[in-house]
């Protein structure tokens, strides 16, 4: 699988009342296709694969993109790798100025692990008409092992501006690709992924970030990232 040659900004913020802890990363597993057992504030590696929806299935079963039976490397696909800090709320961005998700099938799956082989359901990102730019990914752990990855949706609650946003399938707030930069429009259609960690680490400490994110609306974290404020949030200002 070709590794995405795009700039990826990984930022973390400390939420109100959180202590600025500078603990070191004790997780020596860097491959998203290996199993890691983590504790709070470790780094955790996972991947996101972009491909056609059908590319993620083998014999009607969704497999991890690490599984060679999918032959994703020979399919039209792209891979992005991330290593956020466990239990810090992070916003990952994928700059779309040179990367069009619709030219790689338009769907994405988040994945990590070998034996446990967690993978999210495929999420629609873009086709030639629409692009969804905001996602929340929940990473669910049990005793430090990743059990599950899933997308948290808030329906189209944040999708109130009828001029640039369109509600797709009552679930995704999408932008018309014709509004995007490089496609004739003025909106930066870079992808933003909020992360939330739920469950427990290998010492049975309970992760907090899920509780922080659960009550937030889809775009509410963007305002905390000053770097992205102009490019990503100015278009969403009406939500703050
Ligand atoms: C496909 O799935 C069916 C039903 O689960 C199973 O019987 C069959 O052996 C599978 N085929 C392959 C090639 O894995
Ligand atoms: C994406 O890259 C373009 C060109 O380098 C830049 O102008 C834009 O601000 C970037 N967007 C984000 C969200 O970082
Ligand atoms: C793009 O996706 C939307 C929502 O699923 C669908 O209604 C539309 O027909 C698709 N357009 C194309 C060109 O595939």
Short mmCIF file of C-alpha atoms and ligand atoms in Angstrom, two decimals:
data_model
loop_
_atom_site.label_atom_id
_atom_site.label_comp_id
_atom_site.label_asym_id
_atom_site.label_seq_id
_atom_site.Cartn_x
_atom_site.Cartn_y
_atom_site.Cartn_z
CA UNK A 1 0.00 0.00 0.00
CA UNK A 2 1.39 3.39 -0.89
CA UNK A 3 2.01 5.52 2.15
CA UNK A 4 0.21 8.82 2.01
CA UNK A 5 2.61 11.55 0.95
CA UNK A 6 0.69 14.33 2.60
CA UNK A 7 1.37 16.46 5.59
CA UNK A 8 -0.20 15.22 8.75
CA UNK A 9 -0.47 17.46 11.74
CA UNK A 10 -1.04 15.76 15.02
CA UNK A 11 -1.87 18.07 17.84
CA UNK A 12 -2.95 17.40 21.36
CA UNK A 13 -4.58 19.65 23.85
CA UNK A 14 -5.03 19.43 27.55
CA UNK A 15 -8.59 19.91 28.56
CA UNK A 16 -9.66 22.11 31.46
CA UNK A 17 -8.35 20.81 34.73
CA UNK A 18 -6.05 18.28 33.17
CA UNK A 19 -2.52 18.24 34.52
CA UNK A 20 0.30 18.82 32.09
CA UNK A 21 1.96 15.47 32.52
CA UNK A 22 5.17 14.76 30.69
CA UNK A 23 5.36 11.02 31.18
CA UNK A 24 7.41 9.08 28.71
CA UNK A 25 6.12 6.75 26.04
CA UNK A 26 6.67 3.15 27.21
CA UNK A 27 5.09 1.51 24.18
CA UNK A 28 7.79 0.11 21.88
CA UNK A 29 5.30 -1.16 19.28
CA UNK A 30 5.31 1.20 16.30
CA UNK A 31 3.68 -0.92 13.61
CA UNK A 32 -0.09 -0.53 13.32
CA UNK A 33 -0.18 -4.21 12.34
CA UNK A 34 1.23 -5.46 15.65
CA UNK A 35 -0.45 -5.86 19.02
CA UNK A 36 0.41 -3.36 21.73
CA UNK A 37 -0.48 -3.27 25.40
CA UNK A 38 -0.60 0.31 26.53
CA UNK A 39 -0.82 2.49 29.59
CA UNK A 40 -2.09 6.04 29.85
CA UNK A 41 0.09 8.62 28.07
CA UNK A 42 1.91 6.04 25.94
CA UNK A 43 1.98 6.65 22.22
CA UNK A 44 -0.28 4.33 20.26
CA UNK A 45 0.16 3.61 16.55
CA UNK A 46 -2.79 3.08 14.28
CA UNK A 47 -3.46 3.45 10.59
CA UNK A 48 -6.16 4.76 8.33
CA UNK A 49 -6.56 3.17 4.93
CA UNK A 50 -8.39 4.89 2.07
CA UNK A 51 -9.91 2.66 -0.61
CA UNK A 52 -13.19 1.64 -2.19
CA UNK A 53 -15.70 0.19 0.26
CA UNK A 54 -15.55 -3.24 -1.35
CA UNK A 55 -11.75 -3.35 -0.97
CA UNK A 56 -12.15 -3.77 2.80
CA UNK A 57 -14.17 -6.98 2.48
CA UNK A 58 -13.16 -10.53 1.72
CA UNK A 59 -15.86 -13.13 1.27
CA UNK A 60 -18.41 -10.70 2.80
CA UNK A 61 -16.35 -10.23 5.95
CA UNK A 62 -14.60 -6.97 6.76
CA UNK A 63 -10.93 -7.73 7.46
CA UNK A 64 -8.17 -5.56 8.87
CA UNK A 65 -6.22 -3.69 6.17
CA UNK A 66 -3.17 -5.53 7.64
CA UNK A 67 -4.65 -8.81 6.42
CA UNK A 68 -2.94 -9.82 3.18
CA UNK A 69 -6.14 -11.51 1.97
CA UNK A 70 -7.47 -8.03 1.18
CA UNK A 71 -4.51 -7.31 -1.14
CA UNK A 72 -4.93 -3.63 -0.42
CA UNK A 73 -1.37 -2.99 -1.56
CA UNK A 74 -2.31 -3.84 -5.10
CA UNK A 75 -5.64 -2.03 -4.89
CA UNK A 76 -6.04 1.69 -5.46
CA UNK A 77 -5.44 2.69 -1.84
CA UNK A 78 -3.58 5.08 0.43
CA UNK A 79 -2.41 4.72 4.00
CA UNK A 80 -1.97 7.30 6.74
CA UNK A 81 -0.22 6.44 9.99
CA UNK A 82 -0.69 8.21 13.31
CA UNK A 83 0.79 7.92 16.78
CA UNK A 84 -1.25 9.98 19.20
CA UNK A 85 -0.82 9.97 22.98
CA UNK A 86 -3.24 7.64 24.70
CA UNK A 87 -6.02 9.43 26.56
CA UNK A 88 -5.17 12.89 25.32
CA UNK A 89 -7.83 14.39 23.12
CA UNK A 90 -6.19 14.79 19.74
CA UNK A 91 -7.21 16.30 16.46
CA UNK A 92 -5.44 14.72 13.51
CA UNK A 93 -5.63 16.39 10.16
CA UNK A 94 -5.00 15.13 6.66
CA UNK A 95 -4.35 17.95 4.25
CA UNK A 96 -6.31 17.40 1.06
CA UNK A 97 -4.58 20.03 -1.06
CA UNK A 98 -2.74 17.24 -2.93
CA UNK A 99 -4.80 14.24 -1.89
CA UNK A 100 -8.33 13.61 -3.10
CA UNK A 101 -9.96 10.79 -1.11
CA UNK A 102 -12.45 10.25 -3.95
CA UNK A 103 -9.61 9.23 -6.28
CA UNK A 104 -8.85 6.37 -3.87
CA UNK A 105 -12.32 4.90 -3.61
CA UNK A 106 -13.69 7.43 -1.14
CA UNK A 107 -13.95 5.29 2.01
CA UNK A 108 -11.67 4.96 5.03
CA UNK A 109 -11.08 2.35 7.72
CA UNK A 110 -9.10 2.90 10.94
CA UNK A 111 -7.18 -0.15 12.12
CA UNK A 112 -4.58 -1.48 14.56
CA UNK A 113 -3.37 -4.84 15.84
CA UNK A 114 -2.70 -8.33 14.52
CA UNK A 115 -4.30 -10.93 16.77
CA UNK A 116 -7.10 -8.60 17.79
CA UNK A 117 -7.07 -6.92 14.37
CA UNK A 118 -9.43 -4.12 15.32
CA UNK A 119 -10.88 -2.20 12.40
CA UNK A 120 -13.56 0.44 12.20
CA UNK A 121 -16.52 0.13 9.87
CA UNK A 122 -15.74 1.79 6.51
CA UNK A 123 -16.69 5.48 6.67
CA UNK A 124 -17.74 7.42 3.58
CA UNK A 125 -15.29 10.28 3.01
CA UNK A 126 -15.86 11.57 -0.49
CA UNK A 127 -17.13 11.02 -3.97
CA UNK A 128 -17.01 13.44 -6.86
CA UNK A 129 -19.94 15.45 -5.46
CA UNK A 130 -19.50 15.51 -1.68
CA UNK A 131 -16.76 15.35 0.94
CA UNK A 132 -17.17 14.75 4.68
CA UNK A 133 -14.39 16.54 6.53
CA UNK A 134 -15.05 15.96 10.21
CA UNK A 135 -14.87 12.64 12.03
CA UNK A 136 -14.67 11.42 15.61
CA UNK A 137 -12.91 8.09 16.12
CA UNK A 138 -13.32 6.21 19.40
CA UNK A 139 -10.55 3.79 20.40
CA UNK A 140 -11.89 1.34 22.93
CA UNK A 141 -9.36 -0.52 25.12
CA UNK A 142 -9.66 -3.26 27.72
CA UNK A 143 -6.69 -3.76 30.05
CA UNK A 144 -4.49 -1.91 27.59
CA UNK A 145 -5.47 -3.93 24.51
CA UNK A 146 -7.37 -2.30 21.68
CA UNK A 147 -10.76 -4.02 21.37
CA UNK A 148 -12.73 -1.87 19.03
CA UNK A 149 -12.60 1.17 16.78
CA UNK A 150 -15.73 3.02 15.81
CA UNK A 151 -16.92 6.35 14.43
CA UNK A 152 -19.00 8.54 16.70
CA UNK A 153 -21.63 10.37 14.70
CA UNK A 154 -23.83 13.19 15.75
CA UNK A 155 -26.21 12.95 12.87
CA UNK A 156 -26.43 16.25 11.09
CA UNK A 157 -26.70 18.32 14.25
CA UNK A 158 -23.82 20.56 13.14
CA UNK A 159 -25.00 20.76 9.58
CA UNK A 160 -27.14 23.84 9.83
CA UNK A 161 -25.73 26.02 7.07
CA UNK A 162 -27.77 25.03 4.07
CA UNK A 163 -25.54 26.80 1.58
CA UNK A 164 -22.31 24.81 1.95
CA UNK A 165 -23.39 21.81 4.00
CA UNK A 166 -25.53 18.91 2.96
CA UNK A 167 -26.79 16.19 5.27
CA UNK A 168 -26.08 12.77 3.76
CA UNK A 169 -28.06 9.71 4.86
CA UNK A 170 -29.08 11.49 8.08
CA UNK A 171 -25.59 10.85 9.39
CA UNK A 172 -22.84 12.86 7.72
CA UNK A 173 -22.50 16.57 7.28
CA UNK A 174 -20.88 16.97 3.89
CA UNK A 175 -19.48 19.84 1.82
CA UNK A 176 -19.94 20.02 -1.93
CA UNK A 177 -16.58 19.30 -3.52
CA UNK A 178 -17.19 22.25 -5.83
CA UNK A 179 -16.80 24.47 -2.72
CA UNK A 180 -13.32 23.04 -2.01
CA UNK A 181 -10.03 24.73 -2.85
CA UNK A 182 -8.41 23.28 -5.98
CA UNK A 183 -11.90 22.35 -7.14
CA UNK A 184 -13.04 25.84 -7.86
CA UNK A 185 -14.17 26.84 -4.37
CA UNK A 186 -12.68 28.56 -1.36
CA UNK A 187 -13.14 26.08 1.52
CA UNK A 188 -10.16 24.09 2.86
CA UNK A 189 -11.58 20.58 2.71
CA UNK A 190 -8.80 18.98 4.76
CA UNK A 191 -9.97 16.09 6.90
CA UNK A 192 -10.10 16.45 10.67
CA UNK A 193 -10.24 13.46 12.99
CA UNK A 194 -10.97 13.91 16.66
CA UNK A 195 -9.82 10.98 18.78
CA UNK A 196 -11.29 9.73 22.01
CA UNK A 197 -10.03 6.86 24.15
CA UNK A 198 -12.41 4.74 26.17
CA UNK A 199 -11.99 1.77 28.50
CA UNK A 200 -8.97 0.85 30.61
CA UNK A 201 -5.19 0.63 30.30
CA UNK A 202 -3.01 -2.31 31.34
CA UNK A 203 -3.05 -1.11 34.96
CA UNK A 204 -6.85 -0.84 34.86
CA UNK A 205 -6.75 2.97 34.90
CA UNK A 206 -9.88 4.30 33.27
CA UNK A 207 -9.47 6.64 30.28
CA UNK A 208 -11.10 10.02 30.59
CA UNK A 209 -11.01 11.48 27.13
CA UNK A 210 -14.16 9.70 26.00
CA UNK A 211 -16.18 11.41 28.71
CA UNK A 212 -14.75 14.74 27.64
CA UNK A 213 -15.54 14.22 23.97
CA UNK A 214 -18.88 12.48 24.37
CA UNK A 215 -20.69 15.66 25.17
CA UNK A 216 -18.91 17.78 22.58
CA UNK A 217 -20.49 18.54 19.28
CA UNK A 218 -18.85 17.58 16.08
CA UNK A 219 -16.86 20.74 15.43
CA UNK A 220 -16.39 22.06 18.92
CA UNK A 221 -12.76 20.98 19.33
CA UNK A 222 -11.55 22.76 16.23
CA UNK A 223 -11.63 26.10 17.96
CA UNK A 224 -9.00 24.90 20.44
CA UNK A 225 -6.38 24.45 17.76
CA UNK A 226 -5.00 27.81 16.88
CA UNK A 227 -3.06 26.47 13.87
CA UNK A 228 -6.21 25.18 12.32
CA UNK A 229 -8.44 28.00 13.36
CA UNK A 230 -8.07 29.90 10.13
CA UNK A 231 -8.00 27.05 7.69
CA UNK A 232 -10.51 24.71 9.19
CA UNK A 233 -12.64 26.56 11.64
CA UNK A 234 -13.37 29.89 10.05
CA UNK A 235 -15.79 28.05 7.84
CA UNK A 236 -17.43 26.56 10.92
CA UNK A 237 -17.48 29.70 13.05
CA UNK A 238 -21.22 29.68 13.20
CA UNK A 239 -21.02 26.58 15.38
CA UNK A 240 -19.04 28.16 18.23
C1 LIG B 1 -16.58 -17.81 2.58
O1 LIG B 1 -17.51 -17.82 3.66
C2 LIG B 1 -18.31 -18.99 3.73
C3 LIG B 1 -19.36 -18.80 4.82
O2 LIG B 1 -18.79 -18.21 5.97
C4 LIG B 1 -17.39 -20.20 3.99
O3 LIG B 1 -18.17 -21.38 4.04
C5 LIG B 1 -16.36 -20.28 2.85
O4 LIG B 1 -15.45 -21.33 3.12
C6 LIG B 1 -15.60 -18.98 2.71
N1 LIG B 1 -14.73 -19.02 1.53
C7 LIG B 1 -13.46 -18.62 1.56
C8 LIG B 1 -12.72 -18.70 0.25
O5 LIG B 1 -12.90 -18.17 2.56
C1 LIG B 2 -3.03 22.43 3.55
O1 LIG B 2 -1.93 22.74 2.73
C2 LIG B 2 -2.07 24.01 2.06
C3 LIG B 2 -0.89 24.16 1.10
O2 LIG B 2 0.31 23.83 1.72
C4 LIG B 2 -2.14 25.12 3.11
O3 LIG B 2 -2.30 26.37 2.48
C5 LIG B 2 -3.33 24.86 4.05
O4 LIG B 2 -3.36 25.82 5.09
C6 LIG B 2 -3.20 23.47 4.67
N1 LIG B 2 -4.41 23.20 5.45
C7 LIG B 2 -4.36 22.73 6.71
C8 LIG B 2 -5.68 22.47 7.36
O5 LIG B 2 -3.33 22.53 7.30
C1 LIG B 3 -22.12 10.68 -3.75
O1 LIG B 3 -22.63 10.21 -2.50
C2 LIG B 3 -23.95 10.64 -2.22
C3 LIG B 3 -24.31 10.18 -0.82
O2 LIG B 3 -24.11 8.81 -0.64
C4 LIG B 3 -24.90 10.10 -3.28
O3 LIG B 3 -26.21 10.56 -3.01
C5 LIG B 3 -24.45 10.59 -4.64
O4 LIG B 3 -25.27 9.99 -5.63
C6 LIG B 3 -23.01 10.20 -4.89
N1 LIG B 3 -22.57 10.82 -6.13
C7 LIG B 3 -21.83 10.15 -7.02
C8 LIG B 3 -21.46 10.91 -8.24
O5 LIG B 3 -21.51 9.00 -6.83
#
